Each structure stands twice: as structure tokens, then as C-alpha cells.
mmCIF file of C-alpha atoms in Angstrom:
data_model
loop_
_atom_site.group_PDB
_atom_site.id
_atom_site.type_symbol
_atom_site.label_atom_id
_atom_site.label_comp_id
_atom_site.label_asym_id
_atom_site.label_seq_id
_atom_site.Cartn_x
_atom_site.Cartn_y
_atom_site.Cartn_z
ATOM 1 C CA MET A 1 9.187 -42.793 9.764
ATOM 2 C CA VAL A 2 9.165 -39.449 11.576
ATOM 3 C CA SER A 3 5.643 -38.552 12.706
ATOM 4 C CA GLU A 4 3.949 -35.422 11.306
ATOM 5 C CA THR A 5 3.496 -34.100 14.847
ATOM 6 C CA PHE A 6 7.208 -34.442 15.615
ATOM 7 C CA ALA A 7 8.134 -32.772 12.333
ATOM 8 C CA ARG A 8 5.836 -29.836 13.066
ATOM 9 C CA ARG A 9 7.349 -29.356 16.505
ATOM 10 C CA ASN A 10 10.779 -29.151 14.926
ATOM 11 C CA ILE A 11 9.801 -26.130 12.864
ATOM 12 C CA MET A 12 7.663 -24.381 15.452
ATOM 13 C CA GLY A 13 8.235 -22.844 18.852
ATOM 14 C CA TYR A 14 5.660 -21.560 21.271
ATOM 15 C CA GLU A 15 5.392 -18.144 22.925
ATOM 16 C CA GLY A 16 2.429 -17.408 25.157
ATOM 17 C CA GLY A 17 0.636 -20.376 23.678
ATOM 18 C CA VAL A 18 1.057 -19.041 20.112
ATOM 19 C CA LYS A 19 2.845 -21.148 17.522
ATOM 20 C CA ILE A 20 5.933 -19.465 16.077
ATOM 21 C CA LEU A 21 7.736 -20.459 12.886
ATOM 22 C CA SER A 22 11.389 -21.261 13.568
ATOM 23 C CA GLU A 23 13.918 -18.849 12.021
ATOM 24 C CA SER A 24 15.640 -21.824 10.413
ATOM 25 C CA ASN A 25 12.508 -22.481 8.359
ATOM 26 C CA ILE A 26 11.941 -18.955 7.046
ATOM 27 C CA PRO A 27 12.758 -18.957 3.285
ATOM 28 C CA PHE A 28 15.048 -16.252 1.904
ATOM 29 C CA MET A 29 13.374 -12.821 1.898
ATOM 30 C CA HIS A 30 9.985 -14.042 3.103
ATOM 31 C CA TRP A 31 8.569 -11.227 5.258
ATOM 32 C CA GLY A 32 11.689 -9.265 4.208
ATOM 33 C CA ILE A 33 13.950 -11.409 6.388
ATOM 34 C CA ILE A 34 17.537 -12.367 5.545
ATOM 35 C CA ASN A 35 19.117 -14.488 8.266
ATOM 36 C CA LYS A 36 21.966 -16.929 8.792
ATOM 37 C CA TYR A 37 19.754 -19.871 7.910
ATOM 38 C CA ASN A 38 18.394 -18.668 4.563
ATOM 39 C CA PHE A 39 21.369 -16.656 3.296
ATOM 40 C CA SER A 40 24.200 -17.893 1.088
ATOM 41 C CA GLU A 41 26.611 -16.116 -1.227
ATOM 42 C CA ASP A 42 24.686 -17.198 -4.314
ATOM 43 C CA LYS A 43 21.643 -15.228 -3.058
ATOM 44 C CA ILE A 44 23.381 -11.853 -3.039
ATOM 45 C CA SER A 45 21.989 -10.982 -6.452
ATOM 46 C CA PHE A 46 18.473 -11.609 -5.102
ATOM 47 C CA ILE A 47 18.693 -8.960 -2.359
ATOM 48 C CA PRO A 48 16.148 -6.221 -3.208
ATOM 49 C CA ARG A 49 17.671 -3.035 -4.605
ATOM 50 C CA LYS A 50 16.423 0.461 -5.371
ATOM 51 C CA VAL A 51 17.942 1.414 -8.706
ATOM 52 C CA PHE A 52 17.592 4.689 -10.618
ATOM 53 C CA ASP A 53 17.464 5.061 -14.408
ATOM 54 C CA LYS A 54 20.685 6.851 -15.386
ATOM 55 C CA ILE A 55 18.995 8.965 -18.072
ATOM 56 C CA LEU A 56 15.921 9.803 -15.990
ATOM 57 C CA TYR A 57 17.747 10.913 -12.849
ATOM 58 C CA ASN A 58 18.779 14.325 -11.598
ATOM 59 C CA SER A 59 19.820 15.593 -8.156
ATOM 60 C CA GLY A 60 18.436 12.696 -6.158
ATOM 61 C CA SER A 61 15.191 12.232 -8.051
ATOM 62 C CA GLY A 62 14.100 10.269 -11.071
ATOM 63 C CA HIS A 63 12.587 7.040 -12.295
ATOM 64 C CA PHE A 64 13.541 4.106 -10.078
ATOM 65 C CA SER A 65 12.790 0.405 -9.793
ATOM 66 C CA TYR A 66 12.540 -1.858 -6.779
ATOM 67 C CA ILE A 67 14.262 -4.993 -8.031
ATOM 68 C CA SER A 68 12.946 -7.789 -5.812
ATOM 69 C CA PRO A 69 12.883 -11.325 -7.265
ATOM 70 C CA VAL A 70 10.955 -12.684 -4.260
ATOM 71 C CA ARG A 71 7.900 -10.804 -5.543
ATOM 72 C CA GLY A 72 7.664 -13.383 -8.308
ATOM 73 C CA PHE A 73 6.881 -16.105 -5.754
ATOM 74 C CA ARG A 74 3.826 -14.464 -4.196
ATOM 75 C CA PRO A 75 0.579 -16.473 -4.532
ATOM 76 C CA LYS A 76 -1.608 -15.289 -7.367
ATOM 77 C CA ALA A 77 -5.327 -15.926 -7.498
ATOM 78 C CA TYR A 78 -5.531 -14.965 -11.174
ATOM 79 C CA SER A 79 -4.035 -15.779 -14.519
ATOM 80 C CA LEU A 80 -4.960 -14.587 -18.006
ATOM 81 C CA LYS A 81 -7.455 -17.468 -18.013
ATOM 82 C CA GLY A 82 -9.182 -16.268 -14.845
ATOM 83 C CA ARG A 83 -9.031 -17.348 -11.208
ATOM 84 C CA VAL A 84 -6.693 -20.221 -10.484
ATOM 85 C CA SER A 85 -6.462 -20.417 -6.670
ATOM 86 C CA LYS A 86 -8.221 -19.624 -3.402
ATOM 87 C CA ASP A 87 -8.058 -16.549 -1.219
ATOM 88 C CA VAL A 88 -4.743 -16.734 0.719
ATOM 89 C CA PHE A 89 -5.979 -14.465 3.507
ATOM 90 C CA LYS A 90 -8.487 -17.144 4.576
ATOM 91 C CA GLN A 91 -5.782 -19.406 6.029
ATOM 92 C CA ILE A 92 -4.136 -16.476 7.852
ATOM 93 C CA ILE A 93 -7.518 -15.543 9.378
ATOM 94 C CA SER A 94 -8.210 -19.120 10.501
ATOM 95 C CA GLY A 95 -4.743 -19.496 12.047
ATOM 96 C CA GLU A 96 -3.603 -22.092 9.514
ATOM 97 C CA ASP A 97 -0.896 -19.953 7.884
ATOM 98 C CA TYR A 98 1.837 -17.796 9.326
ATOM 99 C CA ALA A 99 1.855 -14.012 9.484
ATOM 100 C CA ILE A 100 3.637 -11.195 11.292
ATOM 101 C CA PHE A 101 0.846 -9.057 12.681
ATOM 102 C CA ILE A 102 1.186 -5.299 13.168
ATOM 103 C CA ALA A 103 -2.432 -4.592 14.133
ATOM 104 C CA VAL A 104 -5.551 -6.621 14.816
ATOM 105 C CA ASP A 105 -8.567 -4.336 15.180
ATOM 106 C CA GLU A 106 -7.307 -1.576 17.496
ATOM 107 C CA ASN A 107 -4.599 -3.703 19.119
ATOM 108 C CA ILE A 108 -1.082 -2.764 18.010
ATOM 109 C CA PHE A 109 1.753 -5.287 18.082
ATOM 110 C CA ASN A 110 5.420 -4.395 18.571
ATOM 111 C CA ASN A 111 6.310 -6.492 15.553
ATOM 112 C CA VAL A 112 7.614 -4.063 12.928
ATOM 113 C CA PHE A 113 11.050 -5.717 12.835
ATOM 114 C CA SER A 114 9.954 -9.096 14.178
ATOM 115 C CA VAL A 115 11.451 -12.285 12.779
ATOM 116 C CA LYS A 116 8.761 -14.502 14.330
ATOM 117 C CA PRO A 117 5.835 -15.334 12.039
ATOM 118 C CA MET A 118 2.980 -16.812 14.063
ATOM 119 C CA LEU A 119 -0.263 -18.707 13.736
ATOM 120 C CA LEU A 120 -3.086 -16.625 15.157
ATOM 121 C CA ASN A 121 -6.798 -17.246 14.706
ATOM 122 C CA ILE A 122 -8.556 -13.910 14.160
ATOM 123 C CA GLU A 123 -11.923 -15.150 12.895
ATOM 124 C CA ASP A 124 -13.700 -13.211 15.644
ATOM 125 C CA LYS A 125 -11.958 -9.934 14.672
ATOM 126 C CA LYS A 126 -12.727 -7.342 11.983
ATOM 127 C CA ILE A 127 -9.476 -6.039 10.497
ATOM 128 C CA ALA A 128 -5.785 -7.004 10.460
ATOM 129 C CA THR A 129 -2.587 -5.440 9.193
ATOM 130 C CA ILE A 130 0.369 -7.729 8.556
ATOM 131 C CA ILE A 131 3.846 -7.629 7.095
ATOM 132 C CA ASN A 132 3.782 -8.545 3.400
ATOM 133 C CA ARG A 133 5.303 -11.998 3.059
ATOM 134 C CA PHE A 134 6.645 -11.245 -0.436
ATOM 135 C CA PRO A 135 7.947 -7.675 -0.160
ATOM 136 C CA SER A 136 9.707 -5.311 -2.490
ATOM 137 C CA MET A 137 12.224 -4.294 0.204
ATOM 138 C CA VAL A 138 14.473 -5.791 2.865
ATOM 139 C CA ARG A 139 13.121 -5.414 6.392
ATOM 140 C CA VAL A 140 15.666 -7.301 8.550
ATOM 141 C CA ILE A 141 19.201 -8.556 7.905
ATOM 142 C CA ASP A 142 20.994 -10.492 10.663
ATOM 143 C CA GLU A 143 23.939 -8.626 12.150
ATOM 144 C CA ASP A 144 26.389 -11.377 11.162
ATOM 145 C CA ILE A 145 25.136 -11.173 7.544
ATOM 146 C CA LEU A 146 25.443 -7.400 7.229
ATOM 147 C CA ASP A 147 29.236 -7.422 6.877
ATOM 148 C CA ARG A 148 28.954 -9.926 4.048
ATOM 149 C CA VAL A 149 26.597 -7.724 2.026
ATOM 150 C CA ARG A 150 27.960 -4.230 2.717
ATOM 151 C CA HIS A 151 29.483 -4.172 -0.767
ATOM 152 C CA VAL A 152 25.991 -4.448 -2.302
ATOM 153 C CA LYS A 153 24.998 -1.006 -3.542
ATOM 154 C CA ASP A 154 21.488 0.376 -3.421
ATOM 155 C CA ILE A 155 19.910 -2.143 -1.009
ATOM 156 C CA ALA A 156 16.225 -1.290 -0.768
ATOM 157 C CA TRP A 157 15.307 -1.029 2.939
ATOM 158 C CA GLY A 158 11.713 -0.763 3.998
ATOM 159 C CA VAL A 159 8.544 -2.259 5.416
ATOM 160 C CA ASN A 160 5.662 -3.520 3.289
ATOM 161 C CA LEU A 161 2.237 -3.717 4.952
ATOM 162 C CA VAL A 162 -1.023 -5.375 3.969
ATOM 163 C CA SER A 163 -4.368 -4.525 5.620
ATOM 164 C CA PHE A 164 -7.476 -6.648 5.034
ATOM 165 C CA PRO A 165 -10.945 -7.269 6.450
ATOM 166 C CA VAL A 166 -11.821 -10.588 8.094
ATOM 167 C CA LYS A 167 -15.188 -10.554 6.342
ATOM 168 C CA TYR A 168 -14.877 -11.205 2.620
ATOM 169 C CA PHE A 169 -15.379 -8.358 0.125
ATOM 170 C CA GLU A 170 -13.958 -7.915 -3.351
ATOM 171 C CA ASN A 171 -14.501 -4.224 -4.053
ATOM 172 C CA LEU A 172 -15.582 -0.924 -2.584
ATOM 173 C CA SER A 173 -19.116 -1.201 -3.916
ATOM 174 C CA GLU A 174 -19.664 -4.265 -1.699
ATOM 175 C CA ILE A 175 -17.951 -3.193 1.497
ATOM 176 C CA ASP A 176 -19.753 -1.402 4.332
ATOM 177 C CA VAL A 177 -18.698 1.952 5.776
ATOM 178 C CA ASP A 178 -17.607 0.588 9.172
ATOM 179 C CA THR A 179 -15.348 -2.072 7.670
ATOM 180 C CA LEU A 180 -13.685 0.306 5.232
ATOM 181 C CA THR A 181 -13.268 2.923 7.964
ATOM 182 C CA TYR A 182 -11.436 0.516 10.244
ATOM 183 C CA LEU A 183 -9.413 -0.942 7.378
ATOM 184 C CA ILE A 184 -8.051 2.536 6.545
ATOM 185 C CA TYR A 185 -7.655 3.282 10.256
ATOM 186 C CA SER A 186 -5.650 0.056 10.709
ATOM 187 C CA MET A 187 -3.431 1.042 7.808
ATOM 188 C CA ASN A 188 -3.006 4.469 9.407
ATOM 189 C CA ILE A 189 -2.055 3.325 12.902
ATOM 190 C CA SER A 190 0.241 0.653 11.458
ATOM 191 C CA ILE A 191 2.164 3.258 9.484
ATOM 192 C CA LYS A 192 2.632 5.229 12.715
ATOM 193 C CA ARG A 193 3.992 2.131 14.463
ATOM 194 C CA VAL A 194 6.382 1.492 11.594
ATOM 195 C CA LEU A 195 7.747 5.041 11.744
ATOM 196 C CA GLU A 196 8.124 4.906 15.514
ATOM 197 C CA SER A 197 9.985 1.602 15.362
ATOM 198 C CA ALA A 198 12.093 2.673 12.382
ATOM 199 C CA SER A 199 13.180 5.869 14.140
ATOM 200 C CA LYS A 200 14.470 3.821 17.098
ATOM 201 C CA ARG A 201 16.636 1.879 14.618
ATOM 202 C CA GLY A 202 18.108 5.026 13.091
ATOM 203 C CA PHE A 203 15.863 5.302 10.053
ATOM 204 C CA ASN A 204 14.921 8.978 9.956
ATOM 205 C CA ASN A 205 14.094 9.507 6.260
ATOM 206 C CA TYR A 206 11.127 7.805 4.694
ATOM 207 C CA ILE A 207 8.630 7.869 1.818
ATOM 208 C CA ILE A 208 5.178 6.379 2.368
ATOM 209 C CA TYR A 209 3.163 4.856 -0.496
ATOM 210 C CA PRO A 210 -0.339 3.692 0.624
ATOM 211 C CA PHE A 211 -2.638 2.237 -2.031
ATOM 212 C CA PHE A 212 -5.338 -0.259 -3.029
ATOM 213 C CA ASN A 213 -4.996 -2.437 -6.111
ATOM 214 C CA ILE A 214 -8.548 -3.622 -6.817
ATOM 215 C CA GLY A 215 -8.761 -6.294 -9.516
ATOM 216 C CA TYR A 216 -6.189 -8.362 -11.359
ATOM 217 C CA LEU A 217 -5.541 -5.808 -14.099
ATOM 218 C CA ALA A 218 -4.928 -3.103 -11.506
ATOM 219 C CA GLY A 219 -2.222 -5.205 -9.869
ATOM 220 C CA GLY A 220 -4.327 -7.047 -7.298
ATOM 221 C CA SER A 221 -2.962 -10.577 -6.987
ATOM 222 C CA GLN A 222 -5.732 -11.546 -4.533
ATOM 223 C CA PRO A 223 -9.507 -11.073 -4.930
ATOM 224 C CA ARG A 224 -10.186 -10.108 -1.270
ATOM 225 C CA ILE A 225 -10.049 -6.329 -0.984
ATOM 226 C CA HIS A 226 -6.893 -5.204 0.784
ATOM 227 C CA SER A 227 -4.690 -2.148 1.024
ATOM 228 C CA GLN A 228 -0.932 -2.026 0.894
ATOM 229 C CA VAL A 229 1.693 0.381 2.160
ATOM 230 C CA TYR A 230 5.281 0.626 1.028
ATOM 231 C CA VAL A 231 7.312 2.444 3.679
ATOM 232 C CA ASP A 232 10.618 3.169 1.939
ATOM 233 C CA LEU A 233 13.388 3.521 4.532
ATOM 234 C CA THR A 234 16.244 3.550 2.030
ATOM 235 C CA GLY A 235 16.888 7.165 2.983
ATOM 236 C CA TYR A 236 17.222 8.778 -0.420
ATOM 237 C CA GLY A 237 15.646 9.190 -3.813
ATOM 238 C CA LEU A 238 12.230 10.507 -4.808
ATOM 239 C CA GLY A 239 10.446 9.418 -7.960
ATOM 240 C CA LEU A 240 9.557 11.827 -10.723
ATOM 241 C CA ARG A 241 5.956 12.216 -9.579
ATOM 242 C CA PHE A 242 6.744 13.036 -5.962
ATOM 243 C CA ARG A 243 9.502 15.405 -7.065
ATOM 244 C CA GLY A 244 6.981 17.271 -9.191
ATOM 245 C CA LEU A 245 4.450 17.414 -6.350
ATOM 246 C CA ILE A 246 7.002 18.791 -3.920
ATOM 247 C CA GLU A 247 8.057 21.524 -6.333
ATOM 248 C CA VAL A 248 4.414 22.530 -6.814
ATOM 249 C CA PHE A 249 3.694 22.620 -3.075
ATOM 250 C CA ARG A 250 6.742 24.844 -2.424
ATOM 251 C CA ASN A 251 4.632 27.672 -3.756
ATOM 252 C CA GLU A 252 0.951 28.458 -3.257
ATOM 253 C CA CYS A 253 -0.970 25.251 -2.578
ATOM 254 C CA PRO A 254 -3.097 24.350 -5.639
ATOM 255 C CA LEU A 255 -5.385 22.144 -3.539
ATOM 256 C CA CYS A 256 -6.354 25.071 -1.313
ATOM 257 C CA ASN A 257 -7.494 26.964 -4.396
ATOM 258 C CA VAL A 258 -9.319 24.437 -6.568
ATOM 259 C CA ASP A 259 -11.666 25.864 -9.183
ATOM 260 C CA GLY A 260 -15.213 25.289 -7.920
ATOM 261 C CA ARG A 261 -16.317 24.302 -11.407
ATOM 262 C CA GLU A 262 -14.128 21.187 -11.076
ATOM 263 C CA VAL A 263 -15.672 20.118 -7.751
ATOM 264 C CA GLY A 264 -18.231 17.359 -8.159
ATOM 265 C CA TYR A 265 -19.235 16.774 -4.537
ATOM 266 C CA GLU A 266 -18.514 18.006 -1.029
ATOM 267 C CA TYR A 267 -18.983 16.017 2.173
ATOM 268 C CA ASP A 268 -17.775 16.869 5.690
ATOM 269 C CA ASP A 269 -13.969 17.321 5.558
ATOM 270 C CA TRP A 270 -13.548 16.323 1.916
ATOM 271 C CA PHE A 271 -14.381 17.382 -1.618
ATOM 272 C CA VAL A 272 -14.390 15.373 -4.835
ATOM 273 C CA TRP A 273 -12.378 16.996 -7.603
ATOM 274 C CA VAL A 274 -12.213 16.127 -11.276
ATOM 275 C CA ASN A 275 -8.794 16.978 -12.670
ATOM 276 C CA SER A 276 -8.964 19.078 -15.852
ATOM 277 C CA ALA A 277 -5.973 17.126 -17.256
ATOM 278 C CA PRO A 278 -6.619 13.572 -16.031
ATOM 279 C CA ARG A 279 -4.121 10.690 -16.105
ATOM 280 C CA ARG A 280 -6.939 8.247 -16.883
ATOM 281 C CA ASN A 281 -10.467 8.480 -18.200
ATOM 282 C CA TYR A 282 -12.763 8.839 -15.164
ATOM 283 C CA GLU A 283 -9.893 9.768 -12.856
ATOM 284 C CA ILE A 284 -11.266 11.244 -9.627
ATOM 285 C CA ARG A 285 -9.422 12.993 -6.809
ATOM 286 C CA ILE A 286 -10.563 13.359 -3.195
ATOM 287 C CA VAL A 287 -9.042 16.285 -1.344
ATOM 288 C CA TYR A 288 -9.008 17.040 2.371
ATOM 289 C CA ARG A 289 -10.585 20.450 2.895
ATOM 290 C CA GLU A 290 -7.947 21.724 5.336
ATOM 291 C CA HIS A 291 -4.275 22.044 4.480
ATOM 292 C CA LEU A 292 -3.143 18.815 6.166
ATOM 293 C CA ASP A 293 0.235 17.390 5.177
ATOM 294 C CA SER A 294 0.098 13.860 6.600
ATOM 295 C CA PHE A 295 -2.348 11.011 6.185
ATOM 296 C CA MET A 296 -1.388 9.854 9.701
ATOM 297 C CA LYS A 297 -2.901 13.056 11.179
ATOM 298 C CA LEU A 298 -6.415 12.136 10.084
ATOM 299 C CA LYS A 299 -8.876 11.486 12.888
ATOM 300 C CA LEU A 300 -11.341 8.615 12.868
ATOM 301 C CA ASN A 301 -14.342 10.766 11.946
ATOM 302 C CA SER A 302 -12.511 12.103 8.874
ATOM 303 C CA ILE A 303 -11.564 8.566 7.856
ATOM 304 C CA ARG A 304 -15.231 7.568 8.184
ATOM 305 C CA SER A 305 -16.273 10.471 5.892
ATOM 306 C CA LEU A 306 -13.606 9.453 3.395
ATOM 307 C CA SER A 307 -14.849 5.860 3.478
ATOM 308 C CA LYS A 308 -18.409 6.952 2.654
ATOM 309 C CA ILE A 309 -17.112 8.963 -0.308
ATOM 310 C CA LEU A 310 -14.924 6.111 -1.602
ATOM 311 C CA ILE A 311 -17.847 3.692 -1.491
ATOM 312 C CA ASN A 312 -20.171 6.155 -3.256
ATOM 313 C CA ILE A 313 -17.596 6.960 -5.931
ATOM 314 C CA SER A 314 -17.159 3.227 -6.561
ATOM 315 C CA LYS A 315 -20.897 2.858 -7.067
ATOM 316 C CA ILE A 316 -21.008 5.920 -9.339
ATOM 317 C CA LEU A 317 -18.195 4.526 -11.517
ATOM 318 C CA ASP A 318 -20.082 1.233 -11.685
ATOM 319 C CA ARG A 319 -23.214 3.060 -12.875
ATOM 320 C CA LEU A 320 -21.148 4.897 -15.484
ATOM 321 C CA GLY A 321 -19.972 1.541 -16.829
ATOM 322 C CA VAL A 322 -16.339 2.093 -15.820
ATOM 323 C CA TYR A 323 -14.174 -1.018 -15.644
ATOM 324 C CA ASP A 324 -14.054 -2.327 -12.057
ATOM 325 C CA ASN A 325 -10.261 -2.830 -11.916
ATOM 326 C CA ARG A 326 -9.076 0.293 -10.124
ATOM 327 C CA ASN A 327 -6.147 1.773 -8.215
ATOM 328 C CA ILE A 328 -6.658 4.046 -5.202
ATOM 329 C CA LEU A 329 -3.576 6.083 -4.292
ATOM 330 C CA PHE A 330 -3.006 8.044 -1.053
ATOM 331 C CA TYR A 331 -0.540 10.931 -1.285
ATOM 332 C CA THR A 332 1.099 11.945 1.987
ATOM 333 C CA LYS A 333 4.141 14.013 2.868
ATOM 334 C CA PRO A 334 7.482 12.191 2.612
ATOM 335 C CA LEU A 335 10.232 12.925 5.115
ATOM 336 C CA ILE A 336 13.338 12.746 2.992
ATOM 337 C CA GLU A 337 14.339 16.398 2.671
ATOM 338 C CA SER A 338 13.144 19.788 3.856
ATOM 339 C CA ILE A 339 9.543 19.995 2.691
ATOM 340 C CA GLU A 340 7.652 22.939 4.088
ATOM 341 C CA SER A 341 4.269 22.280 2.523
ATOM 342 C CA PHE A 342 2.169 19.340 1.380
ATOM 343 C CA HIS A 343 -1.582 18.707 1.065
ATOM 344 C CA ILE A 344 -2.931 15.160 1.291
ATOM 345 C CA PHE A 345 -5.183 13.841 -1.452
ATOM 346 C CA ILE A 346 -6.399 10.571 -2.918
ATOM 347 C CA GLU A 347 -6.622 9.500 -6.548
ATOM 348 C CA ILE A 348 -8.964 6.892 -7.999
ATOM 349 C CA LEU A 349 -7.578 5.594 -11.288
ATOM 350 C CA PRO A 350 -9.591 3.023 -13.286
ATOM 351 C CA PHE A 351 -7.464 0.554 -15.249
ATOM 352 C CA GLU A 352 -6.790 1.353 -18.881
ATOM 353 C CA VAL A 353 -4.477 0.064 -21.568
ATOM 354 C CA ILE A 354 -2.042 2.837 -22.519
ATOM 355 C CA GLY A 355 -0.273 3.500 -25.798
ATOM 356 C CA GLY A 356 3.018 4.802 -27.107
ATOM 357 C CA VAL A 357 2.624 8.535 -26.604
ATOM 358 C CA GLU A 358 1.658 7.979 -22.931
ATOM 359 C CA LEU A 359 4.868 5.965 -22.480
ATOM 360 C CA LEU A 360 7.009 8.503 -24.290
ATOM 361 C CA ASP A 361 6.069 11.333 -21.940
ATOM 362 C CA SER A 362 3.933 12.215 -18.926
ATOM 363 C CA CYS A 363 0.767 12.669 -20.930
ATOM 364 C CA ARG A 364 -2.545 11.024 -21.666
ATOM 365 C CA VAL A 365 -4.992 11.023 -24.566
ATOM 366 C CA ILE A 366 -8.431 11.375 -22.904
ATOM 367 C CA ARG A 367 -11.837 10.667 -24.461
ATOM 368 C CA VAL A 368 -14.052 11.554 -21.444
ATOM 369 C CA ASN A 369 -14.554 15.281 -21.054
ATOM 370 C CA PRO A 370 -13.760 16.187 -17.407
ATOM 371 C CA ARG A 371 -16.493 18.885 -17.427
ATOM 372 C CA ILE A 372 -19.116 16.294 -18.347
ATOM 373 C CA LEU A 373 -17.768 13.917 -15.695
ATOM 374 C CA VAL A 374 -18.199 16.633 -13.039
ATOM 375 C CA GLU A 375 -21.882 16.971 -13.970
ATOM 376 C CA ASP A 376 -22.346 13.182 -13.978
ATOM 377 C CA ILE A 377 -20.813 12.957 -10.482
ATOM 378 C CA ARG A 378 -23.024 15.758 -9.134
ATOM 379 C CA ASN A 379 -26.163 14.155 -10.517
ATOM 380 C CA LEU A 380 -25.308 10.623 -9.390
ATOM 381 C CA PHE A 381 -24.213 11.650 -5.898
ATOM 382 C CA ASN A 382 -27.582 13.306 -5.429
ATOM 383 C CA SER A 383 -29.359 10.104 -6.517
ATOM 384 C CA LEU A 384 -27.516 7.770 -4.114
#
């Protein structure tokens, strides 16, 4: 019988004392990797693709889908019956499971297009950003495989990131300001490293989608709070929402001229804005005071101010009895065409079940009066 130690040595190499998973043992599309060991002709239909709806598409923009079957294999801590498994980040933190690290605390790795998952104990650290093991896009295809898949249209190229704290938190009402600040900062510096590395490989057009999915119903497959970033390097195609934003920002910036009656709170570089036509009940927007077009241009002190606001808003929504499954979306300028103006902002969207009219068009039936919500936010911010 082959010993367990011998078997482990067969699948692992060592670099600088760190255990590395052999390329021959990387499953198809894990960490966005397609190589000579995991690829076969019958897997061509499982290569992620970016596909546009033919009746909701015009001049390079429209509704699109990332079709990525590997997403169905990601570990899920929840089912409709409740929690069913443990926190998967715990084994990465303890060095018992493999990851491709982009940042650990303020240390940046040159791993954006790495094909070497490693075991690394980071229990004495605070924050890490890694490559998503079950991504929506292809990150690396071996050179000798590329010729065999060139006929595949619409391959979705990109990098999917996950940032998480070493200390365990489940939501923004629990987390402390320092931890959230450095989590967002890690996400920020990791995006910069992705863009730098992508540019060297000839990827010059990109769309960046940073977000938090907090809670199972908001799309969070793991209970530990974590952010994600989709860096789309496909090189073409905006969705309907970004197309609309870009058209608006071509003219006078609406975020530089927000009606003061819709502002619920102001703090340092940011103000909290309640949209008069919200997408969800209790939707809240956070807007950077200056006309800044890129999330990556934020300095650490501005990220700290934003973190304080996000934590306070989470506590306010809790006090208002709002469901704790929430999405937090960061809007930043894409580089996919000539865009002269953009203004960064963040949206907090509590989970809600939507109905037919909301699916038929870009509309929402709202029961919470935004004007009343503004007053509630003002009063509750003052009481925190």
C-alpha cells in the first residue's frame, strides 16, 4: 500500500519551504486554470463564456450572462434548510487548504496569473485577498491548449478575487473599523495589481465589479464576511446598467449636484444619499464628495471614513428591522471605451423578493417613502 506521505509528495512541490499543488492535480477551471492535465475535448462546452441576450443588446451593450459551470461546484455553507457545512476560509487561514494569494495584509504577491496554489498559514495576519477557486471567468489557458479552443466564441476572460478577514465576522454590524478598512484596502490594492499584471499580458480593456454579498439570500455562499471583485478582461460589452450610468455621466454629473433634502448624513469625504426612486426598500447610496472616477484612487483615510459609515448604516438598518441579507456594490469607472467622466459611489441593497413588473422592466414598487427614510437616517446617525 502506498503511504499517505508518499502520495502527498506526489501531488505537492516545494518552493521556498511552501507547499505547492502540482499542476497535474488542479481540477478543470479551479482558480480559473485550464491546462494540459485537466483539459480534454469533452470539456470545451464547460469553458466560461460571456454571452449577450440577442433581444436586449445594442451597439456593444446589453444584458449578458457569464456561463460558468464550475460555479456550481463551489462549497456552500447554506441550503434552504439552513447551514450545512463549516466556514471554508478557516482551512485556508490555517494552511490546510490551497489558495493563490494576491495580498496578505499589506504584502502584495506577484500571483495574478499564477498556476501554483499553495498552503500558507496566515493565522497571525489580519486580511487576505485570494483568487476565487470557483470563478465565473477563465484566468489562464496553457499555450498549447489555446489553439484547440480558438474556435470557441465569447470566452469570458478575467480575474475573480475574494478578500476576507482572518478574524471571524458575519456582517458589518459585528466587524470593527480597522478590520473593515484593511479589508477594503486589500481589495483595492489587489485590483491595482490585477490591472498592472493584465496590462503586461495585453489586456487593456476592463470592467471592475467589486461587491459584498452578505447572507445566503443575498448570494453569500459562506457565512464569514468577504468581498469579491470580478475584473472582466474580455475586452468588450457593457451591461445595461453601466451603459446607462456612462450616458448619464457624459453630461453634468448628477452626484456633484445631489439635492440636499435627499442627504441623510455627511462624514469626512462622504455623504449618505437616499435615492428618490430606489431599486429596493431601504436602498442607501454612499457618494464620495469629490468628483473621483476610480475606486483605486481612494486613500487609506477615505477608506477608513467609508468603513465607519458602512458599519453605522448596517447598525441603522438593523434598528429599522431591515432584513440582514444585503448586497453592497461599488461603482467605479470601467476602461472599455472613451469615458470622460465618472463619479464613484456605493449602493447598499437589502434583499427582497421581487415580482413580475420588476422583472418586466427596470422598475420597482416601493413601500418605504424615501423622504421618511432620510429623516430616520438623520435621527439614528445622531444617536449612534
